[in-house]
mmCIF file of C-alpha atoms and ligand atoms in Angstrom:
data_model
loop_
_atom_site.group_PDB
_atom_site.id
_atom_site.type_symbol
_atom_site.label_atom_id
_atom_site.label_comp_id
_atom_site.label_asym_id
_atom_site.label_seq_id
_atom_site.Cartn_x
_atom_site.Cartn_y
_atom_site.Cartn_z
ATOM 1 C CA MET A 254 -11.032 17.341 6.064
ATOM 2 C CA ALA A 255 -9.737 13.937 4.982
ATOM 3 C CA GLU A 256 -10.222 11.135 7.437
ATOM 4 C CA SER A 257 -7.283 10.261 9.634
ATOM 5 C CA PRO A 258 -6.543 6.628 10.522
ATOM 6 C CA LYS A 259 -8.977 5.559 13.199
ATOM 7 C CA PRO A 260 -8.334 2.318 15.113
ATOM 8 C CA SER A 261 -11.636 0.471 15.530
ATOM 9 C CA SER A 262 -12.772 -0.864 18.894
ATOM 10 C CA SER A 263 -10.870 -4.037 18.006
ATOM 11 C CA GLY A 264 -7.835 -1.837 17.502
ATOM 12 C CA ARG A 265 -7.238 -3.608 14.226
ATOM 13 C CA SER A 266 -9.018 -1.368 11.758
ATOM 14 C CA ILE A 267 -7.186 1.670 10.402
ATOM 15 C CA GLY A 268 -9.131 3.705 7.882
ATOM 16 C CA THR A 269 -8.521 6.701 5.686
ATOM 17 C CA PHE A 270 -9.835 8.158 2.478
ATOM 18 C CA ALA A 271 -8.318 5.568 0.162
ATOM 19 C CA MET A 272 -7.686 2.462 2.213
ATOM 20 C CA ARG A 273 -9.045 0.545 5.210
ATOM 21 C CA TRP A 274 -6.915 -2.030 7.082
ATOM 22 C CA HIS A 275 -8.762 -4.775 8.968
ATOM 23 C CA GLY A 276 -5.885 -7.024 10.001
ATOM 24 C CA ASN A 277 -7.008 -9.904 7.770
ATOM 25 C CA SER A 278 -7.987 -7.844 4.737
ATOM 26 C CA LEU A 279 -7.245 -4.531 3.052
ATOM 27 C CA GLU A 280 -9.982 -2.460 1.433
ATOM 28 C CA LEU A 281 -8.945 -0.081 -1.346
ATOM 29 C CA LEU A 282 -11.071 2.655 -2.897
ATOM 30 C CA ASP A 283 -10.831 1.967 -6.642
ATOM 31 C CA GLN A 284 -9.411 5.282 -7.873
ATOM 32 C CA ARG A 285 -9.878 4.256 -11.508
ATOM 33 C CA LEU A 286 -13.647 4.795 -11.076
ATOM 34 C CA LEU A 287 -13.554 8.224 -9.390
ATOM 35 C CA PRO A 288 -15.189 10.689 -9.421
ATOM 36 C CA GLY A 289 -18.258 8.910 -10.763
ATOM 37 C CA GLU A 290 -18.248 5.845 -8.536
ATOM 38 C CA GLU A 291 -16.951 5.157 -5.023
ATOM 39 C CA HIS A 292 -16.279 1.416 -5.175
ATOM 40 C CA TRP A 293 -14.169 -0.460 -2.603
ATOM 41 C CA ILE A 294 -12.167 -3.585 -3.403
ATOM 42 C CA THR A 295 -11.374 -6.076 -0.617
ATOM 43 C CA LEU A 296 -8.004 -7.857 -0.804
ATOM 44 C CA GLU A 297 -6.761 -10.773 1.306
ATOM 45 C CA GLY A 298 -3.394 -11.470 -0.340
ATOM 46 C CA ALA A 299 -0.207 -9.797 -1.553
ATOM 47 C CA ALA A 300 -0.829 -10.761 -5.165
ATOM 48 C CA GLY A 301 -4.085 -8.813 -5.186
ATOM 49 C CA VAL A 302 -2.389 -5.792 -3.633
ATOM 50 C CA ALA A 303 0.434 -5.953 -6.205
ATOM 51 C CA GLN A 304 -2.116 -6.120 -9.033
ATOM 52 C CA SER A 305 -4.044 -3.194 -7.524
ATOM 53 C CA ILE A 306 -0.869 -1.096 -7.423
ATOM 54 C CA ARG A 307 0.046 -2.102 -11.010
ATOM 55 C CA ASP A 308 -3.491 -1.305 -12.231
ATOM 56 C CA MET A 309 -3.572 1.977 -10.248
ATOM 57 C CA VAL A 310 -6.568 1.003 -8.143
ATOM 58 C CA VAL A 311 -4.408 2.668 -5.514
ATOM 59 C CA ARG A 312 -1.712 5.118 -6.612
ATOM 60 C CA GLY A 313 0.402 7.920 -5.262
ATOM 61 C CA ALA A 314 3.913 7.254 -4.002
ATOM 62 C CA PRO A 315 3.212 7.125 -0.237
ATOM 63 C CA ALA A 316 -0.077 5.218 -0.681
ATOM 64 C CA ILE A 317 1.743 2.682 -2.860
ATOM 65 C CA GLY A 318 4.272 2.104 -0.068
ATOM 66 C CA ILE A 319 1.598 1.818 2.625
ATOM 67 C CA SER A 320 -0.514 -0.580 0.536
ATOM 68 C CA ALA A 321 2.524 -2.745 -0.194
ATOM 69 C CA ALA A 322 3.316 -2.888 3.524
ATOM 70 C CA TYR A 323 -0.229 -4.127 4.194
ATOM 71 C CA GLY A 324 0.283 -6.626 1.358
ATOM 72 C CA VAL A 325 3.230 -8.160 3.210
ATOM 73 C CA ALA A 326 1.188 -8.279 6.421
ATOM 74 C CA LEU A 327 -1.589 -10.095 4.510
ATOM 75 C CA ALA A 328 0.945 -12.611 3.193
ATOM 76 C CA ALA A 329 1.873 -13.506 6.769
ATOM 77 C CA ARG A 330 -1.739 -13.497 7.963
ATOM 78 C CA HIS A 331 -2.807 -15.961 5.241
ATOM 79 C CA ALA A 332 0.444 -17.983 5.016
ATOM 80 C CA GLY A 333 -0.256 -21.682 4.571
ATOM 81 C CA GLY A 334 1.955 -22.592 7.512
ATOM 82 C CA GLY A 335 4.183 -24.835 5.368
ATOM 83 C CA ASP A 336 7.133 -22.827 4.186
ATOM 84 C CA TRP A 337 5.714 -19.538 5.472
ATOM 85 C CA LYS A 338 9.034 -17.755 5.053
ATOM 86 C CA ALA A 339 9.129 -18.596 1.348
ATOM 87 C CA GLU A 340 5.545 -17.358 0.955
ATOM 88 C CA ILE A 341 6.372 -13.999 2.539
ATOM 89 C CA LYS A 342 9.558 -13.625 0.491
ATOM 90 C CA GLN A 343 7.545 -14.311 -2.681
ATOM 91 C CA ALA A 344 4.976 -11.708 -1.627
ATOM 92 C CA ILE A 345 7.718 -9.092 -1.209
ATOM 93 C CA ARG A 346 9.082 -9.923 -4.651
ATOM 94 C CA GLU A 347 5.631 -9.632 -6.281
ATOM 95 C CA LEU A 348 4.940 -6.289 -4.605
ATOM 96 C CA ALA A 349 8.384 -4.941 -5.570
ATOM 97 C CA ALA A 350 7.643 -5.713 -9.222
ATOM 98 C CA SER A 351 4.370 -3.734 -9.280
ATOM 99 C CA ARG A 352 5.644 -0.230 -10.276
ATOM 100 C CA PRO A 353 9.243 1.016 -10.676
ATOM 101 C CA THR A 354 9.442 4.755 -9.992
ATOM 102 C CA ALA A 355 8.028 5.593 -6.543
ATOM 103 C CA VAL A 356 10.846 4.726 -4.128
ATOM 104 C CA ASN A 357 8.313 4.685 -1.262
ATOM 105 C CA LEU A 358 7.333 1.196 -2.449
ATOM 106 C CA PHE A 359 10.858 -0.166 -1.994
ATOM 107 C CA TRP A 360 11.412 1.826 1.201
ATOM 108 C CA ALA A 361 8.295 0.279 2.752
ATOM 109 C CA LEU A 362 9.134 -3.239 1.562
ATOM 110 C CA GLN A 363 12.661 -2.898 2.969
ATOM 111 C CA ARG A 364 11.204 -1.945 6.368
ATOM 112 C CA MET A 365 8.815 -4.895 6.270
ATOM 113 C CA GLU A 366 11.576 -7.283 5.183
ATOM 114 C CA GLN A 367 13.787 -6.143 8.053
ATOM 115 C CA VAL A 368 11.037 -6.969 10.551
ATOM 116 C CA PHE A 369 10.307 -10.265 8.778
ATOM 117 C CA HIS A 370 13.932 -11.396 9.175
ATOM 118 C CA GLU A 371 13.720 -10.765 12.912
ATOM 119 C CA CYS A 372 10.725 -13.104 13.309
ATOM 120 C CA HIS A 373 11.273 -16.701 14.451
ATOM 121 C CA SER A 374 7.725 -17.987 14.074
ATOM 122 C CA LEU A 375 4.733 -17.394 11.847
ATOM 123 C CA ALA A 376 2.696 -16.144 14.792
ATOM 124 C CA GLU A 377 5.396 -13.577 15.545
ATOM 125 C CA ALA A 378 5.557 -12.542 11.872
ATOM 126 C CA VAL A 379 1.770 -12.074 11.675
ATOM 127 C CA LYS A 380 1.782 -9.829 14.739
ATOM 128 C CA ARG A 381 4.887 -7.792 13.999
ATOM 129 C CA LEU A 382 4.264 -7.275 10.261
ATOM 130 C CA ASP A 383 0.766 -6.045 11.054
ATOM 131 C CA GLN A 384 2.201 -3.593 13.590
ATOM 132 C CA GLU A 385 4.912 -2.385 11.179
ATOM 133 C CA ALA A 386 2.462 -1.780 8.342
ATOM 134 C CA VAL A 387 0.152 0.202 10.625
ATOM 135 C CA ALA A 388 3.162 2.178 11.880
ATOM 136 C CA ILE A 389 4.204 3.014 8.299
ATOM 137 C CA HIS A 390 0.673 4.217 7.613
ATOM 138 C CA GLN A 391 0.392 6.334 10.756
ATOM 139 C CA GLU A 392 3.914 7.772 10.346
ATOM 140 C CA ASP A 393 3.037 8.896 6.823
ATOM 141 C CA LEU A 394 -0.025 10.727 8.067
ATOM 142 C CA ALA A 395 2.048 12.415 10.770
ATOM 143 C CA ALA A 396 4.635 13.350 8.123
ATOM 144 C CA ASN A 397 1.894 14.938 6.001
ATOM 145 C CA ILE A 398 0.893 17.156 8.928
ATOM 146 C CA ALA A 399 4.521 18.095 9.695
ATOM 147 C CA MET A 400 5.180 18.992 6.045
ATOM 148 C CA ALA A 401 2.195 21.328 5.994
ATOM 149 C CA ASP A 402 3.593 23.033 9.106
ATOM 150 C CA HIS A 403 7.055 23.449 7.535
ATOM 151 C CA ALA A 404 5.642 24.693 4.226
ATOM 152 C CA LEU A 405 3.404 27.332 5.815
ATOM 153 C CA GLU A 406 6.296 28.561 7.931
ATOM 154 C CA PHE A 407 8.503 28.697 4.831
ATOM 155 C CA MET A 408 5.972 30.471 2.563
ATOM 156 C CA ALA A 409 4.542 32.670 5.334
ATOM 157 C CA PRO A 410 2.009 34.371 3.035
ATOM 158 C CA ALA A 411 0.778 37.677 4.472
ATOM 159 C CA SER A 412 -2.552 37.321 2.632
ATOM 160 C CA PRO A 413 -4.468 34.632 0.695
ATOM 161 C CA ILE A 414 -2.567 33.312 -2.340
ATOM 162 C CA SER A 415 -3.366 31.406 -5.515
ATOM 163 C CA VAL A 416 -1.385 28.267 -6.274
ATOM 164 C CA LEU A 417 -1.245 25.692 -9.048
ATOM 165 C CA THR A 418 -0.858 21.968 -8.517
ATOM 166 C CA HIS A 419 -0.396 18.906 -10.727
ATOM 167 C CA CYS A 420 -1.666 15.335 -10.480
ATOM 168 C CA ASN A 421 -3.117 14.173 -7.155
ATOM 169 C CA THR A 422 -1.115 14.368 -3.977
ATOM 170 C CA GLY A 423 -3.945 14.312 -1.483
ATOM 171 C CA ALA A 424 -5.498 11.888 0.952
ATOM 172 C CA LEU A 425 -6.024 9.488 -1.967
ATOM 173 C CA ALA A 426 -2.267 9.344 -2.573
ATOM 174 C CA THR A 427 -0.975 9.205 0.981
ATOM 175 C CA GLY A 428 -1.671 8.056 4.524
ATOM 176 C CA GLY A 429 -4.616 10.398 4.636
ATOM 177 C CA TYR A 430 -3.997 14.145 4.421
ATOM 178 C CA GLY A 431 -1.712 14.865 1.461
ATOM 179 C CA THR A 432 1.719 16.099 0.542
ATOM 180 C CA ALA A 433 1.340 19.053 -1.839
ATOM 181 C CA LEU A 434 -2.390 18.880 -1.306
ATOM 182 C CA GLY A 435 -1.769 18.733 2.428
ATOM 183 C CA VAL A 436 -0.026 22.109 2.172
ATOM 184 C CA ILE A 437 -2.985 23.396 0.151
ATOM 185 C CA ARG A 438 -5.398 22.036 2.773
ATOM 186 C CA ARG A 439 -3.433 23.831 5.475
ATOM 187 C CA LEU A 440 -3.393 27.113 3.517
ATOM 188 C CA HIS A 441 -7.176 26.813 3.309
ATOM 189 C CA GLU A 442 -7.517 25.992 7.010
ATOM 190 C CA GLU A 443 -5.437 29.087 7.827
ATOM 191 C CA LYS A 444 -7.592 31.220 5.481
ATOM 192 C CA LEU A 445 -4.524 31.855 3.310
ATOM 193 C CA LEU A 446 -5.778 30.226 0.133
ATOM 194 C CA LYS A 447 -7.431 32.286 -2.573
ATOM 195 C CA ASN A 448 -7.657 29.565 -5.242
ATOM 196 C CA VAL A 449 -6.067 26.315 -6.423
ATOM 197 C CA PHE A 450 -5.574 25.790 -10.130
ATOM 198 C CA ALA A 451 -5.574 22.010 -10.652
ATOM 199 C CA ASP A 452 -4.054 20.654 -13.849
ATOM 200 C CA GLU A 453 -6.250 17.920 -15.283
ATOM 201 C CA THR A 454 -3.007 15.877 -15.643
ATOM 202 C CA ARG A 455 -3.386 13.833 -18.767
ATOM 203 C CA PRO A 456 -3.452 11.015 -19.611
ATOM 204 C CA TRP A 457 -4.691 9.408 -16.368
ATOM 205 C CA LEU A 458 -6.457 12.604 -15.217
ATOM 206 C CA GLN A 459 -5.457 12.449 -11.555
ATOM 207 C CA GLY A 460 -6.136 16.198 -11.393
ATOM 208 C CA SER A 461 -9.624 16.366 -12.878
ATOM 209 C CA ARG A 462 -10.825 13.021 -11.487
ATOM 210 C CA LEU A 463 -9.118 12.972 -8.080
ATOM 211 C CA THR A 464 -7.785 16.380 -6.977
ATOM 212 C CA ALA A 465 -10.843 18.347 -8.048
ATOM 213 C CA TRP A 466 -13.008 15.680 -6.339
ATOM 214 C CA GLU A 467 -10.999 15.721 -3.101
ATOM 215 C CA LEU A 468 -10.826 19.512 -2.850
ATOM 216 C CA ALA A 469 -14.478 20.068 -3.768
ATOM 217 C CA ARG A 470 -15.538 17.546 -1.079
ATOM 218 C CA ASP A 471 -13.584 19.600 1.468
ATOM 219 C CA GLY A 472 -14.993 22.923 0.248
ATOM 220 C CA ILE A 473 -11.554 24.085 -0.922
ATOM 221 C CA PRO A 474 -11.700 26.605 -3.843
ATOM 222 C CA VAL A 475 -10.429 24.671 -6.871
ATOM 223 C CA THR A 476 -10.374 25.653 -10.535
ATOM 224 C CA LEU A 477 -9.731 22.833 -12.987
ATOM 225 C CA ASN A 478 -7.610 23.638 -16.027
ATOM 226 C CA ALA A 479 -6.274 21.846 -19.064
ATOM 227 C CA ASP A 480 -2.591 21.021 -18.698
ATOM 228 C CA GLY A 481 -1.870 23.317 -21.634
ATOM 229 C CA ALA A 482 -3.384 26.310 -19.782
ATOM 230 C CA ALA A 483 -0.710 26.320 -17.055
ATOM 231 C CA ALA A 484 1.519 28.848 -18.845
ATOM 232 C CA ALA A 485 -1.329 31.322 -19.426
ATOM 233 C CA ILE A 486 -2.403 30.920 -15.798
ATOM 234 C CA MET A 487 1.087 31.730 -14.547
ATOM 235 C CA ALA A 488 1.231 34.709 -16.907
ATOM 236 C CA ARG A 489 -2.131 36.172 -15.971
ATOM 237 C CA LYS A 490 -3.560 34.787 -12.727
ATOM 238 C CA ASN A 491 -1.085 35.935 -10.083
ATOM 239 C CA VAL A 492 -0.166 32.395 -9.031
ATOM 240 C CA ARG A 493 2.454 32.626 -6.256
ATOM 241 C CA TRP A 494 3.519 28.962 -6.030
ATOM 242 C CA VAL A 495 3.407 25.779 -8.056
ATOM 243 C CA ILE A 496 3.186 23.039 -5.406
ATOM 244 C CA VAL A 497 3.687 19.401 -6.446
ATOM 245 C CA GLY A 498 4.503 16.004 -4.983
ATOM 246 C CA ALA A 499 7.268 13.567 -5.837
ATOM 247 C CA ASP A 500 7.860 9.896 -6.510
ATOM 248 C CA ARG A 501 11.606 9.880 -6.007
ATOM 249 C CA ILE A 502 14.112 12.567 -4.964
ATOM 250 C CA THR A 503 17.817 11.895 -5.566
ATOM 251 C CA ALA A 504 20.883 12.943 -3.599
ATOM 252 C CA ASN A 505 21.389 16.136 -5.613
ATOM 253 C CA GLY A 506 17.756 17.249 -5.250
ATOM 254 C CA ASP A 507 16.490 16.176 -8.679
ATOM 255 C CA VAL A 508 12.830 15.118 -8.518
ATOM 256 C CA ALA A 509 10.842 12.495 -10.410
ATOM 257 C CA ASN A 510 7.144 13.281 -10.434
ATOM 258 C CA LYS A 511 4.075 12.961 -12.647
ATOM 259 C CA ILE A 512 4.692 13.667 -16.327
ATOM 260 C CA GLY A 513 4.289 17.390 -16.949
ATOM 261 C CA THR A 514 5.995 18.465 -13.724
ATOM 262 C CA TYR A 515 9.255 19.335 -15.485
ATOM 263 C CA SER A 516 7.475 21.665 -17.924
ATOM 264 C CA LEU A 517 5.691 23.352 -15.000
ATOM 265 C CA ALA A 518 9.073 23.996 -13.369
ATOM 266 C CA VAL A 519 10.420 25.609 -16.551
ATOM 267 C CA LEU A 520 7.285 27.774 -16.816
ATOM 268 C CA ALA A 521 7.438 28.714 -13.131
ATOM 269 C CA ARG A 522 11.048 29.849 -13.462
ATOM 270 C CA HIS A 523 10.201 31.883 -16.567
ATOM 271 C CA HIS A 524 7.259 33.569 -14.820
ATOM 272 C CA LYS A 525 9.093 34.027 -11.490
ATOM 273 C CA VAL A 526 6.589 31.751 -9.707
ATOM 274 C CA GLY A 527 7.877 29.725 -6.743
ATOM 275 C CA PHE A 528 8.247 25.979 -7.348
ATOM 276 C CA MET A 529 7.823 23.752 -4.297
ATOM 277 C CA VAL A 530 8.074 19.957 -4.019
ATOM 278 C CA VAL A 531 6.412 18.390 -0.973
ATOM 279 C CA ALA A 532 7.252 14.778 -0.107
ATOM 280 C CA PRO A 533 7.964 12.648 2.969
ATOM 281 C CA SER A 534 11.531 11.420 3.524
ATOM 282 C CA SER A 535 10.349 7.974 2.364
ATOM 283 C CA THR A 536 10.478 9.549 -1.128
ATOM 284 C CA VAL A 537 14.164 10.485 -0.826
ATOM 285 C CA ASP A 538 16.645 8.074 -2.398
ATOM 286 C CA MET A 539 20.148 9.175 -1.412
ATOM 287 C CA SER A 540 21.560 6.067 -3.127
ATOM 288 C CA LEU A 541 20.958 7.703 -6.515
ATOM 289 C CA ALA A 542 23.271 10.558 -7.466
ATOM 290 C CA SER A 543 20.909 12.333 -9.846
ATOM 291 C CA GLY A 544 17.572 12.166 -11.631
ATOM 292 C CA SER A 545 19.102 10.439 -14.645
ATOM 293 C CA ASP A 546 19.408 7.338 -12.445
ATOM 294 C CA ILE A 547 15.654 7.135 -11.689
ATOM 295 C CA PRO A 548 13.702 4.364 -13.494
ATOM 296 C CA ILE A 549 10.848 6.106 -15.334
ATOM 297 C CA GLU A 550 7.700 4.004 -15.750
ATOM 298 C CA GLU A 551 6.185 3.820 -19.222
ATOM 299 C CA ARG A 552 2.596 2.608 -19.344
ATOM 300 C CA GLU A 553 0.331 1.212 -22.065
ATOM 301 C CA GLY A 554 -0.328 3.428 -25.090
ATOM 302 C CA LEU A 555 -4.015 2.673 -24.567
ATOM 303 C CA GLU A 556 -3.970 5.109 -21.623
ATOM 304 C CA VAL A 557 -3.317 7.914 -24.125
ATOM 305 C CA ARG A 558 -5.310 6.621 -27.087
ATOM 306 C CA GLU A 559 -8.533 6.041 -25.130
ATOM 307 C CA ILE A 560 -10.446 7.109 -22.033
ATOM 308 C CA ARG A 561 -12.747 4.450 -20.563
ATOM 309 C CA GLY A 562 -12.940 2.718 -23.929
ATOM 310 C CA ILE A 563 -13.716 5.869 -25.927
ATOM 311 C CA PRO A 564 -11.147 6.379 -28.700
ATOM 312 C CA LEU A 565 -9.265 9.684 -28.595
ATOM 313 C CA ALA A 566 -6.805 8.800 -31.360
ATOM 314 C CA PRO A 567 -6.576 6.479 -34.341
ATOM 315 C CA ALA A 568 -6.521 2.875 -33.212
ATOM 316 C CA GLY A 569 -3.000 1.486 -33.135
ATOM 317 C CA VAL A 570 -1.246 4.846 -33.459
ATOM 318 C CA ARG A 571 2.186 4.659 -31.857
ATOM 319 C CA VAL A 572 2.308 6.232 -28.370
ATOM 320 C CA PHE A 573 5.143 7.308 -26.069
ATOM 321 C CA ASN A 574 3.661 7.250 -22.555
ATOM 322 C CA PRO A 575 6.220 7.946 -19.836
ATOM 323 C CA VAL A 576 4.138 8.646 -16.709
ATOM 324 C CA PHE A 577 6.889 10.495 -14.824
ATOM 325 C CA ASP A 578 9.557 13.033 -15.687
ATOM 326 C CA VAL A 579 12.554 14.470 -13.878
ATOM 327 C CA THR A 580 12.774 18.082 -12.729
ATOM 328 C CA PRO A 581 16.371 19.236 -12.122
ATOM 329 C CA ALA A 582 17.107 20.633 -8.676
ATOM 330 C CA SER A 583 18.146 23.921 -10.324
ATOM 331 C CA LEU A 584 14.492 24.618 -11.179
ATOM 332 C CA ILE A 585 13.203 23.869 -7.668
ATOM 333 C CA ASP A 586 12.954 26.590 -5.012
ATOM 334 C CA ALA A 587 12.184 24.311 -2.070
ATOM 335 C CA ILE A 588 11.827 20.646 -1.212
ATOM 336 C CA VAL A 589 9.621 20.284 1.871
ATOM 337 C CA THR A 590 9.784 17.073 3.935
ATOM 338 C CA GLU A 591 8.723 16.228 7.479
ATOM 339 C CA LYS A 592 12.386 16.642 8.473
ATOM 340 C CA GLY A 593 12.486 20.218 7.224
ATOM 341 C CA VAL A 594 12.893 22.351 4.097
ATOM 342 C CA VAL A 595 15.798 22.153 1.614
ATOM 343 C CA HIS A 596 15.885 25.630 0.071
ATOM 344 C CA ASN A 597 17.458 25.858 -3.414
ATOM 345 C CA PRO A 598 18.160 22.105 -3.211
ATOM 346 C CA ASN A 599 21.612 20.685 -3.961
ATOM 347 C CA ILE A 600 23.737 17.796 -2.689
ATOM 348 C CA THR A 601 24.931 19.820 0.319
ATOM 349 C CA GLY A 602 21.420 20.733 1.398
ATOM 350 C CA MET A 603 20.166 17.194 0.851
ATOM 351 C CA ARG A 604 23.039 15.682 2.832
ATOM 352 C CA ALA A 605 22.434 18.099 5.703
ATOM 353 C CA LEU A 606 18.934 16.682 6.122
ATOM 354 C CA PHE A 607 19.283 13.095 4.918
ATOM 355 C CA GLY A 608 22.920 12.213 5.566
HETATM 356 C C1 LIG B 32 1.825 12.124 -3.010
HETATM 357 S S1 LIG B 32 1.611 11.213 -4.484
HETATM 358 C C2 LIG B 32 3.126 11.413 -5.264
HETATM 359 C C3 LIG B 32 3.020 11.258 -6.775
HETATM 360 O O1 LIG B 32 2.438 10.000 -7.201
HETATM 361 C C4 LIG B 32 1.632 10.262 -8.383
HETATM 362 O O2 LIG B 32 1.844 9.335 -9.402
HETATM 363 P P1 LIG B 32 0.733 8.199 -9.735
HETATM 364 O O3 LIG B 32 -0.614 8.845 -9.681
HETATM 365 O O4 LIG B 32 1.129 7.695 -11.113
HETATM 366 O O5 LIG B 32 0.942 7.144 -8.668
HETATM 367 C C5 LIG B 32 2.086 11.623 -8.816
HETATM 368 O O6 LIG B 32 3.338 11.559 -9.476
HETATM 369 C C6 LIG B 32 2.202 12.298 -7.470
HETATM 370 O O7 LIG B 32 2.789 13.540 -7.520
#
């Protein structure tokens, strides 16, 4: 079971699988080095947190938002005391520029900025921004638990099922339990999980390096597969659901998620396998009408050409490396959030839950 945030005796330390908040510093588990090495990085400023998000030391839409919130709290904690307001505003700008697709980042920064504007002194800002960041973290963990409840009630499997998942949506990517992986954890806890097929999820390998590592640590039955095996698995392995996370969900129910999610949705529809998206409401962006409005991050070609410095392609070959894609609502059977389930998502269903 992934760790849940635990306040220390000082009440200032909140720890989970991927991050530890100490009030004057943030520790991040460097996810670039997993599964081979568990190395923690200690950060004392917003710039370091922004760089860690950009470099994917920490990744996963909710975890990006939570880390950014702690980054703003660090900016207040270590403000020089001169023009402290300018320092905090600059920190928010730097964090907002770290990655473009996961709306959780901007949702969290907006919450922190709202609190910041209510503060009349640096001392007040230090205290209240710390409290708000911790609240964002703890609310995300609570949302993870609520989503698992809603998903189990919605799926209501009569006997253990096999599922397939993509990327990493576990404790490493969230406040400490998981979105899609939280549902998978709950299926296992309820003895309703036969097996999880985990896509390796090229090129960054969140599936082989992170999901397989998380699930194996928790004794959850996981089978790692090449991304290209997903179709054969759906054709032959009696998978009941494909369960994935999200980085941004628009007003009509379109979903941006890790590259490869869209093809899984097409395959699932073809093979009559259920397709479920699990994400907290901090991932919903009702200001965008459809998935075509979502900014899709493209990362360095090196991430495809090499792995840890080992060439996998001719040096300098041109690469197209979008790290997210958009799955149309029409291919999604259910979007599960802590506020409830949108079945066969569309603008009406999304508005009913998110206004
Ligand atoms: C609950 S994590 C949501 C989402 O974030 C991941 O992207 P990345 O690893 O690039 O941060 C992936 O798309 C997950 O599904």
